[in-house]
Each structure stands twice: as C-alpha cells, then as structure tokens.
Coordinates of C-alpha atoms in Angstrom, one line a residue:
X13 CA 42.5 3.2 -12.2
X14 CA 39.9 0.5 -13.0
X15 CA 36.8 1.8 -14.6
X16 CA 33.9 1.5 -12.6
X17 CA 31.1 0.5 -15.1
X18 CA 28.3 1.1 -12.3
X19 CA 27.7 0.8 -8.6
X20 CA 24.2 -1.0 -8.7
X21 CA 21.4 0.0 -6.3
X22 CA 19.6 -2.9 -5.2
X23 CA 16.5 -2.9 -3.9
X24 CA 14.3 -6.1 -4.2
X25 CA 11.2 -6.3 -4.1
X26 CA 7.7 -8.2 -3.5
X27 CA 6.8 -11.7 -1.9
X28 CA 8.2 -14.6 -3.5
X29 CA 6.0 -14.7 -6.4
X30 CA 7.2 -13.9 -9.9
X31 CA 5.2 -11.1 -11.5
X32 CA 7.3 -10.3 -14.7
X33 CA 7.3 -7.0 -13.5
X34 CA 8.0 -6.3 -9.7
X35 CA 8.4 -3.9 -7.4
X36 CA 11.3 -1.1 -5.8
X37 CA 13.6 3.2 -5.0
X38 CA 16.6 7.0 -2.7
X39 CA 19.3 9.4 -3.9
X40 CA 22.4 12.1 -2.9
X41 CA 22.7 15.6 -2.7
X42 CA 26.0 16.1 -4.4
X43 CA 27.9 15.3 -7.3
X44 CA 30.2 12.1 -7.5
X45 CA 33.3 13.0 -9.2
X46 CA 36.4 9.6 -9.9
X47 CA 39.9 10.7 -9.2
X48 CA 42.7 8.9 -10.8
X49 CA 44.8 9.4 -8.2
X50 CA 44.8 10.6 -4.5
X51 CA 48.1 10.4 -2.3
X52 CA 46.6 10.5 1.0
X53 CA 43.7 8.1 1.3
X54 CA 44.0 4.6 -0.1
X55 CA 45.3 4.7 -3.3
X56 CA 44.6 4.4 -6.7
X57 CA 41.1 4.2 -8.4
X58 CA 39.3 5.9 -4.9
X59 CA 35.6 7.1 -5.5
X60 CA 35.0 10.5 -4.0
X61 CA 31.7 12.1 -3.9
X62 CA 30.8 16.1 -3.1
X63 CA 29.1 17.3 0.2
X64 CA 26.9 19.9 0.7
X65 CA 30.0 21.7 2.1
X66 CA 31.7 21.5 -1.3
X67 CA 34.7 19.1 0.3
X68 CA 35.2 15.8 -1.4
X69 CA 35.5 13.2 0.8
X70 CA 35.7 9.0 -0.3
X71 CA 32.0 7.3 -1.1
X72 CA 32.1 5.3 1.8
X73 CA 28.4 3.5 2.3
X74 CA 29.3 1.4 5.7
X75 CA 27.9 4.2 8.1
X76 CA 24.9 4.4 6.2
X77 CA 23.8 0.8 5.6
X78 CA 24.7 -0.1 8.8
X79 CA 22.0 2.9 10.4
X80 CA 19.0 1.4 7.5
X81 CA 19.4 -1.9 8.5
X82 CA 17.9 -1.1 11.7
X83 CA 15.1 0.2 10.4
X84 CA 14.5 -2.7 7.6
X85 CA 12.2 -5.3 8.6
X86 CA 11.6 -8.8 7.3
X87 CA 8.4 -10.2 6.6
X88 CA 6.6 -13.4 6.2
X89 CA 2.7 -13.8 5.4
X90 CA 0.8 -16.3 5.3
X91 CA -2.5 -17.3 4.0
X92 CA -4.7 -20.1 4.4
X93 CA -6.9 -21.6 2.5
X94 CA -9.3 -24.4 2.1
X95 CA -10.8 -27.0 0.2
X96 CA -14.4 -27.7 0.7
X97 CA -15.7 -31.1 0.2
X98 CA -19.5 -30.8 1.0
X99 CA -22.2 -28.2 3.0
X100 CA -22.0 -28.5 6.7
X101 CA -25.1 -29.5 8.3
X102 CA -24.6 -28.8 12.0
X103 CA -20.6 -28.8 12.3
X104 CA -19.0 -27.1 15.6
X105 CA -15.7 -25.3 15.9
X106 CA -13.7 -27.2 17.7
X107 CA -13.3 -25.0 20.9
X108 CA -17.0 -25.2 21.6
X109 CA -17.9 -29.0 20.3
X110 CA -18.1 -30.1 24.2
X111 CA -19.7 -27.7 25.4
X112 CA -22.6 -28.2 22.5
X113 CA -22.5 -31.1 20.8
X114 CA -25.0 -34.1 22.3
X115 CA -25.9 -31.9 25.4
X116 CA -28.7 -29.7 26.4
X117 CA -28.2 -27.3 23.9
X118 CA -29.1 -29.4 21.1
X119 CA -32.9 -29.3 22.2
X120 CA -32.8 -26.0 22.5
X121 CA -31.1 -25.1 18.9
X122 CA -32.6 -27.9 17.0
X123 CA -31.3 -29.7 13.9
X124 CA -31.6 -26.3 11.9
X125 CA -29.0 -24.4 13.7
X126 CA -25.0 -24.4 12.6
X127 CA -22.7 -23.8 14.4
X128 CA -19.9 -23.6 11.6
X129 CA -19.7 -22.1 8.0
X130 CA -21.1 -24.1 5.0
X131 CA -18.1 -26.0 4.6
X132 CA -16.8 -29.5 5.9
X133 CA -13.7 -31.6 5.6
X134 CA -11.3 -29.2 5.0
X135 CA -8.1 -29.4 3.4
X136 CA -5.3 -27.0 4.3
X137 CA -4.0 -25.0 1.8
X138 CA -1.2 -22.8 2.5
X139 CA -0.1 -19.8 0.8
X140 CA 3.4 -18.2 2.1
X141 CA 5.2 -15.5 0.7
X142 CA 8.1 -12.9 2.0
X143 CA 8.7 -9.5 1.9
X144 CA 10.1 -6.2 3.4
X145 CA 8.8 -3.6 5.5
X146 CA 10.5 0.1 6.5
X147 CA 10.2 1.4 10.3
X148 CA 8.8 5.1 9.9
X149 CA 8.1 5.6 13.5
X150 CA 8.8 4.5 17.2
X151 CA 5.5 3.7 17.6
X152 CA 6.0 0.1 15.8
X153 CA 4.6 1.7 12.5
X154 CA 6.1 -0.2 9.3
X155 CA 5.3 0.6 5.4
X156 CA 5.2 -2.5 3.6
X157 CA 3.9 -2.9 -0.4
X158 CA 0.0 -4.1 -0.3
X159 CA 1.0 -7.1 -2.5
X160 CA 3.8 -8.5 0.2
X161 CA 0.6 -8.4 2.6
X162 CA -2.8 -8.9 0.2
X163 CA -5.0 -11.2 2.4
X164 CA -2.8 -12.5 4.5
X165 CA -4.4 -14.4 7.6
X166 CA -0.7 -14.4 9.8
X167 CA 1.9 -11.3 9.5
X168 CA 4.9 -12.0 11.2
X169 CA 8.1 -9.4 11.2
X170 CA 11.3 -9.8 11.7
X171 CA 13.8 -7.1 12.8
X172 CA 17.3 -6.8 12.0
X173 CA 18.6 -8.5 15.3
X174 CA 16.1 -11.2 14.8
X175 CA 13.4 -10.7 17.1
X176 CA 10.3 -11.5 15.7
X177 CA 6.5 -10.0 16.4
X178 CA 3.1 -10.4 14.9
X179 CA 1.9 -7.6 12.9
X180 CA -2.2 -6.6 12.3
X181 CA -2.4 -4.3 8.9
X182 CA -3.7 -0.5 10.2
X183 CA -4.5 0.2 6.5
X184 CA -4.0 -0.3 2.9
X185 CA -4.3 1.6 -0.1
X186 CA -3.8 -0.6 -3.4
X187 CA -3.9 2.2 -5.5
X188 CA -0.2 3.2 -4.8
X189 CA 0.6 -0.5 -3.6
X190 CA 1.2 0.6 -0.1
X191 CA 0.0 -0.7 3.4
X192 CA 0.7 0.1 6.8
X193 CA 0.9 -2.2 9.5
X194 CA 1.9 -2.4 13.5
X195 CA 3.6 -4.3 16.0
X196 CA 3.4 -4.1 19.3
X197 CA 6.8 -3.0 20.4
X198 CA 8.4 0.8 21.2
X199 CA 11.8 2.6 21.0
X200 CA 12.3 0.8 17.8
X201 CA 15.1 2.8 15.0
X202 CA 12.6 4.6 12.9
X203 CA 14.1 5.8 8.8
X204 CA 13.3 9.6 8.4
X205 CA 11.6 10.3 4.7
X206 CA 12.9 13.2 2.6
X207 CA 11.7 15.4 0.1
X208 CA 12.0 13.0 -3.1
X209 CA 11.3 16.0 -5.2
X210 CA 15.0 16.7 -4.6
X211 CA 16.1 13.6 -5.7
X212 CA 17.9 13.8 -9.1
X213 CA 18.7 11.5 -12.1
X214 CA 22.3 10.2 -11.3
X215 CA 22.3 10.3 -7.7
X216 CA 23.4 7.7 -5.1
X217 CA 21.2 5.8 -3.5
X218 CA 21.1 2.2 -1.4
X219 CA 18.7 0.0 -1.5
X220 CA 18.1 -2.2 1.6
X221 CA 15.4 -5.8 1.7
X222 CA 15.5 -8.7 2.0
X223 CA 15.8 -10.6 -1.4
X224 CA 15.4 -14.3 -1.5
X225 CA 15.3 -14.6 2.1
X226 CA 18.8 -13.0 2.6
X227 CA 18.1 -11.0 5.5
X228 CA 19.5 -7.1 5.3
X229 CA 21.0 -7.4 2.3
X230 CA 22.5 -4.2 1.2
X231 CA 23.1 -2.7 -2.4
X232 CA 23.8 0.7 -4.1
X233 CA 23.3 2.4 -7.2
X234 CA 21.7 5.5 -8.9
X235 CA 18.7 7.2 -9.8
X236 CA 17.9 6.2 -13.6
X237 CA 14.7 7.8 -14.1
X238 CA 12.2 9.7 -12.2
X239 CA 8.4 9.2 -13.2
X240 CA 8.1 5.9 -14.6
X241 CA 4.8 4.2 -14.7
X242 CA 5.2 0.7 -16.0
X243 CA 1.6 0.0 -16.2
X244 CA 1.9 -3.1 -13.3
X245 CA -0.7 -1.9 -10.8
X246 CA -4.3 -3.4 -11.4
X247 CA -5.9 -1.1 -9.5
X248 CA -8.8 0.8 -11.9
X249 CA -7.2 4.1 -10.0
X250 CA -3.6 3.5 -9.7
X251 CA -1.1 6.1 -9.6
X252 CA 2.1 5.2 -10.9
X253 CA 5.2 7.4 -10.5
X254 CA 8.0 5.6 -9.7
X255 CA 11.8 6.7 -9.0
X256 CA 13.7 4.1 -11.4
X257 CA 17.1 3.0 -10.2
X258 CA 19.6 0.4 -11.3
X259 CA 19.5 -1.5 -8.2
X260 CA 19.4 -5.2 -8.4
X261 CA 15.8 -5.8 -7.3
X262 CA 14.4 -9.3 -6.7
X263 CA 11.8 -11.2 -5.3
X264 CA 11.5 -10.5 -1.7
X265 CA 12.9 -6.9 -1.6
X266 CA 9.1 -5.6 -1.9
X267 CA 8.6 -3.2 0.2
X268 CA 11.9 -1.9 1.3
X269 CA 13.8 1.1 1.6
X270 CA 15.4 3.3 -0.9
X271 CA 17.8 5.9 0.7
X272 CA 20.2 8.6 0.2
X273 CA 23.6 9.3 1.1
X274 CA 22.3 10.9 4.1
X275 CA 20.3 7.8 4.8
X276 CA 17.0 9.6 4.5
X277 CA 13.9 7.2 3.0
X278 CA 13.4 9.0 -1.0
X279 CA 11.2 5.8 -1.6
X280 CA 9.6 2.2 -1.1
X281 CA 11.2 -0.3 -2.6
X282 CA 8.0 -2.3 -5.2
X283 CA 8.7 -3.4 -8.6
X284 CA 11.3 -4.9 -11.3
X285 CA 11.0 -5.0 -14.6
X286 CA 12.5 -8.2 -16.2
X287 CA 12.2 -10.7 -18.8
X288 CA 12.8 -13.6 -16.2
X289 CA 11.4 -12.3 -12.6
X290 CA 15.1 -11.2 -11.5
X291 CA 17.0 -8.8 -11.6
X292 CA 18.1 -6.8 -15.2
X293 CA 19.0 -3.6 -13.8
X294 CA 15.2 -2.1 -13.8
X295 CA 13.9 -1.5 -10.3
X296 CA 11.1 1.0 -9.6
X297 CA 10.1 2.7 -5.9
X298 CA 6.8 4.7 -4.8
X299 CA 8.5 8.0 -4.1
X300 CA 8.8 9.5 -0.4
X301 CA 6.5 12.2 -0.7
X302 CA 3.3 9.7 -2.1
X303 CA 4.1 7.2 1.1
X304 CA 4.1 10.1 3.3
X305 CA 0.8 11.3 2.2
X306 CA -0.7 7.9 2.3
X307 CA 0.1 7.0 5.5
X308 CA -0.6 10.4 7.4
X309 CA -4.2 9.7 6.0
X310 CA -4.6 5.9 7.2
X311 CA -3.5 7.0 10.8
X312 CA -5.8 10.1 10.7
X313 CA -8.8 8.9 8.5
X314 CA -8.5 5.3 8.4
X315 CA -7.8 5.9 4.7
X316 CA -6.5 7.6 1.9
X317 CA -7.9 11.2 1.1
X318 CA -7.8 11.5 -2.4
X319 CA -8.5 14.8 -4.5
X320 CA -9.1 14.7 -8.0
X321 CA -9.3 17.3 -10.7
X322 CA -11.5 15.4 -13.0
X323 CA -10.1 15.3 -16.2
X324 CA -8.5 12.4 -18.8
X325 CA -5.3 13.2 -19.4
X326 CA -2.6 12.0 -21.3
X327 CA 1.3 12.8 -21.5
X328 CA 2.3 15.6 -24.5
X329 CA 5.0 14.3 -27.1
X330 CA 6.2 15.2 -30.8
X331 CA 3.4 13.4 -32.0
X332 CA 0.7 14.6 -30.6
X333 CA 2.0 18.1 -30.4
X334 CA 2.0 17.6 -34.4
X335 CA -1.6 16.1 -34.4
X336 CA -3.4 19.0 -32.3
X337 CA -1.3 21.5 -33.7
X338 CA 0.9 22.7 -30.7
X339 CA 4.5 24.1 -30.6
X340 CA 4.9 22.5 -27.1
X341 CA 6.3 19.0 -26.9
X342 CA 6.1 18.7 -23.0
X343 CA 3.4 19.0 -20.5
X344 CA 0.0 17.2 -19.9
X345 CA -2.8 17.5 -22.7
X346 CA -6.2 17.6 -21.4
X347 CA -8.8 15.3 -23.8
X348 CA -11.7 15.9 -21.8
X349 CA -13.5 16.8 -18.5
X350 CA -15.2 15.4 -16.4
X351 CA -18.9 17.4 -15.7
X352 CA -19.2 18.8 -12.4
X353 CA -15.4 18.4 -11.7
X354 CA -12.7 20.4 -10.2
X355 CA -11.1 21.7 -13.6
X356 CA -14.0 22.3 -15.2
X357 CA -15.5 24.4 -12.7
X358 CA -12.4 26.1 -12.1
X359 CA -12.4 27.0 -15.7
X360 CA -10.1 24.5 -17.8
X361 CA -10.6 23.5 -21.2
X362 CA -10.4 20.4 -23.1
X363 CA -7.2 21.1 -25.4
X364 CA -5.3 22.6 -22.1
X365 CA -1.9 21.8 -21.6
X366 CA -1.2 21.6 -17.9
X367 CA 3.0 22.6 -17.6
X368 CA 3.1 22.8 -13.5
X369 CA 1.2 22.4 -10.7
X370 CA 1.5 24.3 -7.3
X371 CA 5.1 25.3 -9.0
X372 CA 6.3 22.2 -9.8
X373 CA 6.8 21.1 -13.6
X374 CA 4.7 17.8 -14.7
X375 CA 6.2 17.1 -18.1
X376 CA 4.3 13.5 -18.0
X377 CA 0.5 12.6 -17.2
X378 CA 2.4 10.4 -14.4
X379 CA 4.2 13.8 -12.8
X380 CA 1.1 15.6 -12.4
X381 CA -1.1 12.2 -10.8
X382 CA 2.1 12.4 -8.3
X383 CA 1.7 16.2 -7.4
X384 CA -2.4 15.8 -6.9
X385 CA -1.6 12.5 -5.1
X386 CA -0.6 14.6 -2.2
X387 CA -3.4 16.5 -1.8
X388 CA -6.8 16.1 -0.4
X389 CA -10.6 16.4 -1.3
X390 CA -11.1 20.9 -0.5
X391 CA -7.2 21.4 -1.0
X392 CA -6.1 24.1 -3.4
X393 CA -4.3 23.6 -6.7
X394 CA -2.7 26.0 -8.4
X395 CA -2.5 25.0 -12.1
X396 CA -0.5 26.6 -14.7
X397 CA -1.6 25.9 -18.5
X398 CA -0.8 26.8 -21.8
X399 CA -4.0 27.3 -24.1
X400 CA -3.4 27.8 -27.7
X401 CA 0.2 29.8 -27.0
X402 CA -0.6 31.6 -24.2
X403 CA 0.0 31.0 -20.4
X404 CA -2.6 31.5 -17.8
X405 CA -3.1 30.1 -14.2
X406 CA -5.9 28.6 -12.4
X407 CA -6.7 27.8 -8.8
X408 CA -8.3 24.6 -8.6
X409 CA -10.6 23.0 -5.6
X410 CA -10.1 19.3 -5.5
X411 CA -13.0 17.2 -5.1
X412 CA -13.5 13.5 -4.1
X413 CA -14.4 10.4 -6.5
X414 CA -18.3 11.7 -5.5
X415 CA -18.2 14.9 -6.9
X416 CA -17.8 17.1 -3.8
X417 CA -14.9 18.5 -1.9
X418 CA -15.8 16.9 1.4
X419 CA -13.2 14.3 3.2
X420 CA -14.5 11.1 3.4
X421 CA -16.4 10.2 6.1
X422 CA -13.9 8.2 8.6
X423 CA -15.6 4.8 10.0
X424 CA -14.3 3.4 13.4
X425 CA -11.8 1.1 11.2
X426 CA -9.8 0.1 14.6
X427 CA -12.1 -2.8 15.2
X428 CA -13.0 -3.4 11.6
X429 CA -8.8 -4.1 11.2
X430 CA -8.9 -6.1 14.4
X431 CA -11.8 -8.8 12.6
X432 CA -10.7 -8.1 9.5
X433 CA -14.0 -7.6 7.9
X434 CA -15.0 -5.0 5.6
X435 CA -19.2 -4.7 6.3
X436 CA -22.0 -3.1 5.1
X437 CA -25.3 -2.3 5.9
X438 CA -28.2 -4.7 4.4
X439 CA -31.0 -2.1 1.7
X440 CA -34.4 -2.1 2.0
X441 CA -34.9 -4.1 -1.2
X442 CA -32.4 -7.0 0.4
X443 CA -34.2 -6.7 3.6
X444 CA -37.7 -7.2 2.1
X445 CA -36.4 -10.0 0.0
X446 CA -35.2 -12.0 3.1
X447 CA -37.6 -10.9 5.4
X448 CA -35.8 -9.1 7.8
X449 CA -35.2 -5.8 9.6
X450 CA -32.4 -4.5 9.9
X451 CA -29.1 -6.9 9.9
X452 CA -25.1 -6.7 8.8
X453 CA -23.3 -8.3 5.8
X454 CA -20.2 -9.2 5.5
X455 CA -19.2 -7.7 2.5
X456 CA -15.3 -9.1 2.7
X457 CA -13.1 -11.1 5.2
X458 CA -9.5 -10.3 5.3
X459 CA -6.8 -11.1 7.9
X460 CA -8.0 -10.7 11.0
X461 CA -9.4 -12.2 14.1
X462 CA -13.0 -13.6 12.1
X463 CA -11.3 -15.3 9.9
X464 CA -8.1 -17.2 12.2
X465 CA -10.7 -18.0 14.7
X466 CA -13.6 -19.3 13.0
X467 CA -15.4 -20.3 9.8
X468 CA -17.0 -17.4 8.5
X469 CA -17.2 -16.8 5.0
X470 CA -18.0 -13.9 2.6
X471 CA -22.0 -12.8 2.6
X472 CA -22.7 -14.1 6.0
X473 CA -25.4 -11.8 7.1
X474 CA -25.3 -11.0 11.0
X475 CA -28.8 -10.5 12.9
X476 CA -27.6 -10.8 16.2
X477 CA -24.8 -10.0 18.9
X478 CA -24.6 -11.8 22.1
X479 CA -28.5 -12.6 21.5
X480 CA -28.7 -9.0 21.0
X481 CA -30.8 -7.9 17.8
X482 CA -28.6 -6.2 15.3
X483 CA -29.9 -2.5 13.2
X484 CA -26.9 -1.7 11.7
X485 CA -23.0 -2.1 11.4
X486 CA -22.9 1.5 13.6
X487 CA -24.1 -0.7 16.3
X488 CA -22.4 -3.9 15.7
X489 CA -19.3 -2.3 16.0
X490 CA -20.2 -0.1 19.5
X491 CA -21.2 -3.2 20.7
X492 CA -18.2 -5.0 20.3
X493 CA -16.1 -2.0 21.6
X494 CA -17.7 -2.5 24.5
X495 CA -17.3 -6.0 25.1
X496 CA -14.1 -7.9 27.1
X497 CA -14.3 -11.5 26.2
X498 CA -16.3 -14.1 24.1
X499 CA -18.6 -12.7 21.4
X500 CA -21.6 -15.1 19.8
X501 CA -22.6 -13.7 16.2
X502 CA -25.9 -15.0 14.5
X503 CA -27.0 -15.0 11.7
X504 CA -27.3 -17.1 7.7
X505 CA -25.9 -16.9 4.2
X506 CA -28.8 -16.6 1.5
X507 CA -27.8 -19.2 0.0
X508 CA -27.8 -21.9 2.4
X509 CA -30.3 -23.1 5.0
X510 CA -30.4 -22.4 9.0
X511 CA -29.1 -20.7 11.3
X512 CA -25.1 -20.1 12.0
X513 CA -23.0 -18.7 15.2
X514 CA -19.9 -17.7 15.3
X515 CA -17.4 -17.8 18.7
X516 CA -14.4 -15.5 18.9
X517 CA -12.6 -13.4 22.0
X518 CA -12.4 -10.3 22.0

C-alpha cells in the first residue's frame, strides 16, 4: 500500500493581498486508522476512519464537500479612492448640478455655500480584493474575516451556483478579525458551528474558499495545533487563538470554512504563515466557539461584549517556572493587576498561576484570552489557580474596558451601517471654539450609502437636517429613521471655508 505522507487541509485565506502571514481552520470525532488490505471495498491502500459507532467505514470526503460548498460564499470588495488636485470652491454633485447650478438658487446660497466636499478633479483609484464568506443562517447572515471587507465602499457575494447579491457589513469586530455581513436573500443552505473545544490535534478536517479566484475549491487535512497566536492581528486588543491545520491556505481563502467530518463549522478560515505569501503547510482559523460569541453579540448589541479580568498575563514555561521559583511548567503566570479590576477584586494575586477556567485547562496565555472571549461584561468566571503550591478557586465578575460590569450601551447602529458613518457628538470646548450649539461630527466614513453617494469626508461637522437644526447624533439619527426619500445635510469642515450640503436617498 502506498504511504500516505499527509492529506492536506486547505483552507485559504484573505483578499488578494500578501501579508507574510495570512489567515485560516475544523476536525473529526474519531480515530483514522490505514489498512493494508481490505477484500471487500476497493482494494489495496483504502483509508478507513472510526465512527462514533465504533464501525470503520472508508474516509470518503465527497458527501461532505459537496453539503459546505453550499454554504461557502465568494467575495469581492471594492474600494475607491481618490486623488485630489485642489479645494473645491462651489462644486455640485452631479445628480443635483441642474437643478442648482446658474438658477435661482445661486442668489439665495451665495458664493460661500458648497455643495461638494473640499475636493475637485478627481482621479479614480480603485482598490479590489477577494475573499470568502461562510452562510451561518437562513436569514442571508455570512461571517467573513474584517480584512477581506476593511473599508470597502461595494460588497458583492457570490454563492456557489453563481448568483450574485450586494452585501452591507451588520458589524465588525477587528479584535478577532471577524465581520458579519447580509444579503438580502432567504432559504439560503446555512453551515451549523460545533463545539471546537472538541476538536483534537490529528483530526480530519476540510477546508473550503475560494483561493486565487478558484471558486469552491475544496481541500482536506488535520488539526496541527490548537492555540496558536502568531502575533499577525494589529489590533491593541486582539485575541489570538487559532486552530492550526496543514491545509494549503492561500490568498483568497480568507474567511472560509473549516469543517469536520460531520461537516459542522470548528472554525473561520484567516491566516497563513509563509515565507512567500502561499501556501507552506501553516494555516491558522478563529475557532467556532469565539465566531459564535462574536456574532450573537453584533446581532443583539450591535457589538461585541467583551469581559475582562484585568490582569497582564503571560504563558508559564521551564524558564520562567525556574526564574519565579515554581514546580509548575504549565498554566498562565499573573505579572500584575490591573486596580479596580475583576481579579483583583475577586481576590487574585500577582505571582498566580491561572491552570483552568470555568473547567477548562488554559496551559497558554492564548487558551485563557479564548475561554474569557466568550463571556461578557457581569458574567461569572470560575478561576482555578495555583499560588505558591497550593490550589484554590475563585469566582470572578467580568468587567468591561471602563471598569464596571455593565454591557455596553447599544446605539441604533442599523442606520449608522446603512451610511456607513461612525459619529459623535461635538464637546462643549469644540462647540465654544467654533461657535456653535449643538452639531454632529463625522468621526469616520466607512462603506456605506454617505460615502457611494456623495463627497463627504472625515470631520465634516453636520448642523442641519432637511433645514432642520441638529442637537445631537440621538436626533440625527431619529430623524433619518423617519424619513422616505432625499435627505439634505448641512454643515462645514474646520478647516475649510463655507458652507457644504450633502444629497442622498434614503
């Protein structure tokens, strides 16, 4: 029987840019056992595998890839850019230039009014880049990675039998590299997750993307490693805990599924790790169990609930155990807390060594930022520690990044996602300064209706709605809610001179 050096998993990641690292993950219940020889099904050098049942039966993958594909979308963003020339001094969008320009309404504006951002003659610059996405409900619900989908102005998804729909992003959270975005479609073939605390170290798994453009592309392999954290997300609070596998991942397999032998999701496919942006047999997913927390929280809250414990952490080896004087080589040592926080009101110490949390073992600083992931600002933890030999538990309240265990406060972020505008509400030392009351900035434009439909930029502060004097973004938003058809926004950048409106549909 021919050896069988590996069956690689592949699950490729990202858009089509080379990182140097990318992004990937699923598994099997049983064992996988090689016979040498069976008389009754195929031949020599058949692959059978264990079922839960204890029966071998031949590793046959076909019924399984052909149920993922379904569920595996392609997807293509695009962003546009542009190249500004010189400051605008009264330039129309198109749409309403004949209905403005050299008519009545230029007595009544004056020369001081815009009708456009501070930016003419532009040049188009376009950005396009591919992914995958995973169908968790049949709703038109996909996960994607956030870097297949990072400012994208146009999301467009393709399903397996090539019908194609434009997508709006519901929510993101960057510190896992997962987003969530919608099409507007129903009955669609959803992928169940599974626990991915079951998964093991050696079991089968499939990857399924969309690598290089090659739609529903198909590859197996196993689970390498469980808890990696390969230092790739930029994100000051990133929580890395990948499922490794030896899938060939490449660029455009971001964000697609890793699944077991039972075709249940165990992860997101995210990340590589390669000296030449392809795949060397290193491909990394965001486990089941984090993507099911994060996007339970964006369809409740609008965002991610997170819980923290408060304390700096790092992973317990021979080294360290020999430098603090510990007969323990595994676990997480605690350097210091936080004041105020979770573990230090619950009663932990610096010099703690954390060995499980709510019963499961964290033997790495990435295992236990993967159990607390889960959990939410008030939740209970129960820790167990070692201090100085001797075991004792704790039951820690989580709190949020403000010190409290309160869930964050959720905005109305269905009409924010629509624009594609993150806001804010303009201080009284801003207000003074510009002579103002009240009034809206727009803290940051992503992909969205403001910024495919007209020329705002960054920092434009709104004063007005439909003529309409604006307080806050509380109102802003109520308005708009409320409105079927054009909207008119006023309002100037500090920075530049005038007035400037803003047109869009609603």
């Amino acid at each position: 029987m021919k050896k069988i050096s590996s069956l690689i998993l592949a699950s490729v990641i990202g858009s089509m840019i080379t990182f140097g690292v990318f992004y990937s993950f699923d598994v099997f219940d049983g064992k996988t056992l090689k016979i040498e020889h069976i008389s009754s099904t195929g031949g020599n050098g058949a692959v059978l595998a264990m079922d839960k049942k204890g029966d071998l039966r031949p590793l046959d993958f076909t019924d399984i890839a052909d149920k993922v594909m379904h569920s595996v979308v392609h997807i293509r963003s695009t962003q546009t850019g542009a190249i500004a020339d010189q400051i605008s001094q009264g330039q129309l969008p198109d749409p309403f230039k004949r209905f403005f320009k050299n008519g009545p309404f230029d007595d009544l504006f004056g020369p001081k009014y815009h009708f456009e951002s501070p930016r003419v003659q532009k040049m188009p610059n376009l950005k396009m880049g591919s992914g995958s996405g995973v169908i968790i409900n049949d709703e038109g619900y996909i996960v994607t990675n956030y870097h297949v989908i990072k400012d994208a102005d146009d999301i467009e998804v393709t399903l397996n039998d090539n019908r194609t729909y434009k997508a709006s992003v519901m929510g993101t959270d960057p510190s896992t590299d997962l987003a969530l975005i919608q099409i507007k479609e129903k009955d669609l073939t959803a992928l169940p997750m599974v626990n991915s605390d079951d998964v093991e170290v050696g079991d089968w798994v499939l990857a399924v993307g969309n690598p290089f453009n090659l739609n529903s592309t198909v590859t197996a392999g196993i689970v390498s490693a469980k808890a990696r954290n390969i230092n790739i997300l930029k994100d000051r609070s990133a929580i890395e805990s990948f499922i490794q596998t030896d899938a060939a991942i490449n660029p455009g397999n971001s964000g697609g599924a890793l699944v077991n032998l039972q075709g249940g999701l165990i992860g997101i496919n995210t990340a590589i790790s390669s000296p030449t942006g392809a795949y060397a047999g290193y491909g990394f997913a965001v486990p089941s169990n984090m993507v099911n927390k994060v996007v339970e929280d964006l369809l409740k809250y609008g965002v991610v609930q997170r819980g923290y414990l408060g304390v700096t952490i790092r992973g317990l080896d021979g080294n360290l155990a020999k430098v603090k004087d510990l007969e323990l080589t595994e676990g997480v040592y605690i350097d210091s807390l936080m004041e105020n926080s979770a573990a230090q009101k619950a009663g932990l110490l610096a010099g703690d060594v954390i060995l499980k949390a709510n019963g499961i073992d964290v033997r790495s600083a990435p295992e236990l930022q993967e159990v607390i992931a889960r959990y939410r600002p008030g939740d209970t933890v129960d820790l167990l520690i070692d201090r100085k030999g001797k075991e004792k538990e704790y039951e820690v309240k989580l709190k949020n990044k403000e010190g409290n265990s309160e869930l964050i406060e959720k905005e109305n972020t269905d009409m924010l996602v629509l624009l594609g505008v993150e806001l804010e509400d303009l201080d009284k030392e801003t207000s003074r300064k510009l002579d103002i009351e009240g009034g809206v900035k727009v803290k940051k434009l992503h992909a969205g209706k403001l910024k495919r439909h007209t020329g705002m930029k960054d920092g434009f502060i709104i004063t007005k709605v439909g003529g309409e004097r604006l307080k806050d973004k509380d109102q802003l938003i109520d308005i708009l809610e409320n409105t079927n058809g054009g909207v008119m926004l006023e309002g100037f950048y500090e920075d530049y001179p005038g007035v400037y409106y803003y047109a869009f549909g609603l």
